[in-house]
mmCIF file of C-alpha atoms in Angstrom:
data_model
loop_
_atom_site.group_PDB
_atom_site.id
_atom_site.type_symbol
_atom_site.label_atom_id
_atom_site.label_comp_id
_atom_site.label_asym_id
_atom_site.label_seq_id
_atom_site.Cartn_x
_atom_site.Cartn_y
_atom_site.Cartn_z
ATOM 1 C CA UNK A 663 -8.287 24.405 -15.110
ATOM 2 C CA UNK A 664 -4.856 25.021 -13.467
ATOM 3 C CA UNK A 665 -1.875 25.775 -15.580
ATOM 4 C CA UNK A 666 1.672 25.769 -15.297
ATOM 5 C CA UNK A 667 3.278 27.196 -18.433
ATOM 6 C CA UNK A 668 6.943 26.359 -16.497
ATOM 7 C CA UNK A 669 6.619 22.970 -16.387
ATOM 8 C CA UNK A 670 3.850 22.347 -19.405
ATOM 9 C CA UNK A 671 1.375 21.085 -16.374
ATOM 10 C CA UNK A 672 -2.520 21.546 -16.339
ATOM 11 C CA UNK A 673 -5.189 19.876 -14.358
ATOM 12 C CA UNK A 674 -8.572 19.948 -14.947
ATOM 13 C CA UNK A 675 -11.508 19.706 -12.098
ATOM 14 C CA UNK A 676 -14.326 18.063 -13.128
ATOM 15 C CA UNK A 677 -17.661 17.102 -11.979
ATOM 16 C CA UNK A 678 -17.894 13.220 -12.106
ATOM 17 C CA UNK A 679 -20.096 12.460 -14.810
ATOM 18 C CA UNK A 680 -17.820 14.400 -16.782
ATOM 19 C CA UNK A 681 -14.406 12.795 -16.299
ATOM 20 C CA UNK A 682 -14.955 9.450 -18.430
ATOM 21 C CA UNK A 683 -16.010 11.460 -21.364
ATOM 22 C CA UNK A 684 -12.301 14.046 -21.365
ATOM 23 C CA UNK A 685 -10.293 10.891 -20.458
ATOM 24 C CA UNK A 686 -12.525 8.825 -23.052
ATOM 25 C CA UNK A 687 -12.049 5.299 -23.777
ATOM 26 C CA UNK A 688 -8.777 3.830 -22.650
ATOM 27 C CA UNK A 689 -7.892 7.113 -21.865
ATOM 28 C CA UNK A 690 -7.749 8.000 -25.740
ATOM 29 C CA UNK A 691 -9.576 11.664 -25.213
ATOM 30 C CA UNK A 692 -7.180 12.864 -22.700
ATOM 31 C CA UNK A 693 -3.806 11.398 -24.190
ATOM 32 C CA UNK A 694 -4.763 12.977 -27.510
ATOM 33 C CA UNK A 695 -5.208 16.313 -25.469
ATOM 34 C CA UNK A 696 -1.932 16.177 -24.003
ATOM 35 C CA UNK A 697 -0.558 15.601 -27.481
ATOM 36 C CA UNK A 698 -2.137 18.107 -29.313
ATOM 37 C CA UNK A 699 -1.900 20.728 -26.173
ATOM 38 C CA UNK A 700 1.707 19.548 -25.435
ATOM 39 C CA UNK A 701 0.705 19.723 -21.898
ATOM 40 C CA UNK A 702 1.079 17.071 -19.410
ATOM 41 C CA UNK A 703 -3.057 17.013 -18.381
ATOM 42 C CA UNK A 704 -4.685 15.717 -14.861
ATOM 43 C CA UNK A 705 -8.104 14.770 -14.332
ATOM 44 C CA UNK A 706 -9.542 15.368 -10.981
ATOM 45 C CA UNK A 707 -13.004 14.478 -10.280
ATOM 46 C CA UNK A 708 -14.716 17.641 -7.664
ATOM 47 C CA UNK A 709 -14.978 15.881 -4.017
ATOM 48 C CA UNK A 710 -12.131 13.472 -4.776
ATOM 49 C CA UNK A 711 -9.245 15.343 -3.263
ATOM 50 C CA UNK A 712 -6.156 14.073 -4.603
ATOM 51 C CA UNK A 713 -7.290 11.200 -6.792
ATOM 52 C CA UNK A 714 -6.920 10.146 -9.688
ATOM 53 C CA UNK A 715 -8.408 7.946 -12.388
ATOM 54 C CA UNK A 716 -7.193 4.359 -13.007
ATOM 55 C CA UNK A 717 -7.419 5.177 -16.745
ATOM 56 C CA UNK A 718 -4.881 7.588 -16.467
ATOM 57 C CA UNK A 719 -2.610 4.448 -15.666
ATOM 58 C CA UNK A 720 -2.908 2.789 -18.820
ATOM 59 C CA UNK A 721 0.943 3.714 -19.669
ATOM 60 C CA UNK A 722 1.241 1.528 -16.878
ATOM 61 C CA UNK A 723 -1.351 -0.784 -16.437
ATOM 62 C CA UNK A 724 -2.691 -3.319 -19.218
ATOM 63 C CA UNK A 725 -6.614 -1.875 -20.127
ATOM 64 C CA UNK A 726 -7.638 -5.147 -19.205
ATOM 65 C CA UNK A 727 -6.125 -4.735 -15.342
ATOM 66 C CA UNK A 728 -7.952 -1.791 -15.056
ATOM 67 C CA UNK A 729 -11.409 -3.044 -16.477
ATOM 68 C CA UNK A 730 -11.224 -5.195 -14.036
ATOM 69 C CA UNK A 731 -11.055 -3.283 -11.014
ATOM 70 C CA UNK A 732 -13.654 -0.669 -12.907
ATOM 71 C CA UNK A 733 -15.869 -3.093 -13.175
ATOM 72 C CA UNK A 734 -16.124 -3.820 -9.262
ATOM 73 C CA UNK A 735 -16.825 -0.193 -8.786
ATOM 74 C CA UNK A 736 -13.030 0.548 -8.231
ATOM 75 C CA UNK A 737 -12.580 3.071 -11.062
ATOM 76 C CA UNK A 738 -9.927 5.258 -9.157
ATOM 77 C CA UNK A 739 -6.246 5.023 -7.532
ATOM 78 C CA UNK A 740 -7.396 5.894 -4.101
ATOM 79 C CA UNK A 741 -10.629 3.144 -4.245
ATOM 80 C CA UNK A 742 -8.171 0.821 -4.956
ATOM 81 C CA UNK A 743 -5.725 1.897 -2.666
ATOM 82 C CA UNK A 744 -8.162 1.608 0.577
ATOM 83 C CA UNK A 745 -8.877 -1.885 0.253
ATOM 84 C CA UNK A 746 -6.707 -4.884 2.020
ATOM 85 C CA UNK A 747 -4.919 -7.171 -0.768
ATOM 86 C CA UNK A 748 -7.189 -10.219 0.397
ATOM 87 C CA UNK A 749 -10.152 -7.677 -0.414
ATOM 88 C CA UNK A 750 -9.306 -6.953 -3.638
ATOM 89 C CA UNK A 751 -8.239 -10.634 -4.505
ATOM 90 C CA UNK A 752 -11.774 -11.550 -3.950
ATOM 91 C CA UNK A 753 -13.876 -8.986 -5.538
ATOM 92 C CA UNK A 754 -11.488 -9.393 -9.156
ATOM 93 C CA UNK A 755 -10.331 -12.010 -11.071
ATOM 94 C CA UNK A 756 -6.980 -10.665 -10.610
ATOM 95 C CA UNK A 757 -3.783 -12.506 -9.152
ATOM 96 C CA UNK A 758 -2.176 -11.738 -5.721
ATOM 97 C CA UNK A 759 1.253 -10.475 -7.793
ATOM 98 C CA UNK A 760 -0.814 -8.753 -10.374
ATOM 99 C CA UNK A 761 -2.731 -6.554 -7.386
ATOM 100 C CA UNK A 762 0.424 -5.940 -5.697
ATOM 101 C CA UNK A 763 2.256 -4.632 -9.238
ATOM 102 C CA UNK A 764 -1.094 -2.410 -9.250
ATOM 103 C CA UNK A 765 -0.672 -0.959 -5.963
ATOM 104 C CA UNK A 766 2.779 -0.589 -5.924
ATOM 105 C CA UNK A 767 2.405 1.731 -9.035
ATOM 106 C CA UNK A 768 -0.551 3.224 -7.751
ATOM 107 C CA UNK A 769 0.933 4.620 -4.598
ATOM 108 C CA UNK A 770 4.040 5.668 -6.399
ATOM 109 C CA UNK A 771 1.487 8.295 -8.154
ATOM 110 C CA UNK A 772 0.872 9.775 -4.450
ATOM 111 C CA UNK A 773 4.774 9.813 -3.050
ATOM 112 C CA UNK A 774 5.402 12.563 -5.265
#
């Protein structure tokens, strides 16, 4: 765990079969964390430099959206992010516009 008391930052490194139980259903665990904490909290996954789960875009993203790239093996921002549009149209049952809402969000999380 990294904290910054300053800015009322942590992240957490995980191994990943631990990261869907702290972010927990819908993202439920970790939002309740933050809460309780007060703390802004990241969940990074060891050997995923820089990544981040799509559940932690639920703010964001409609849990449906998301289920829907999880369940094509695409559980995390960068997974998503390396596939082509036409790629991703075809694995999901997703919409052109809907992907491209996705992505644009998505890499806004990595401009920062």
């Amino acid at each position: 765990v990294t904290i910054n008391n300053e800015t009322k930052h942590a992240e957490v490194l995980l191994k990943p079969e631990e990261v869907s139980k702290a972010i927990g259903r819908g993202g439920h665990n970790i939002r309740l964390a933050g809460q309780l904490t007060g703390y802004e909290i990241d969940v990074m996954r060891e050997g995923a430099e820089e990544d981040v789960e799509l559940t932690e875009f639920s703010d964001e993203i409609e849990d449906w959206i998301i289920q829907e790239f999880v369940n094509v093996g695409l559980d995390t921002a960068k997974r998503v992010l390396e596939k082509e549009l036409d790629v991703l149209v075809s694995l999901t049952d997703l919409e052109e516009e809907t992907i491209m809402e996705v992505i644009s969000i998505l890499k806004e999380e990595f401009e920062e």
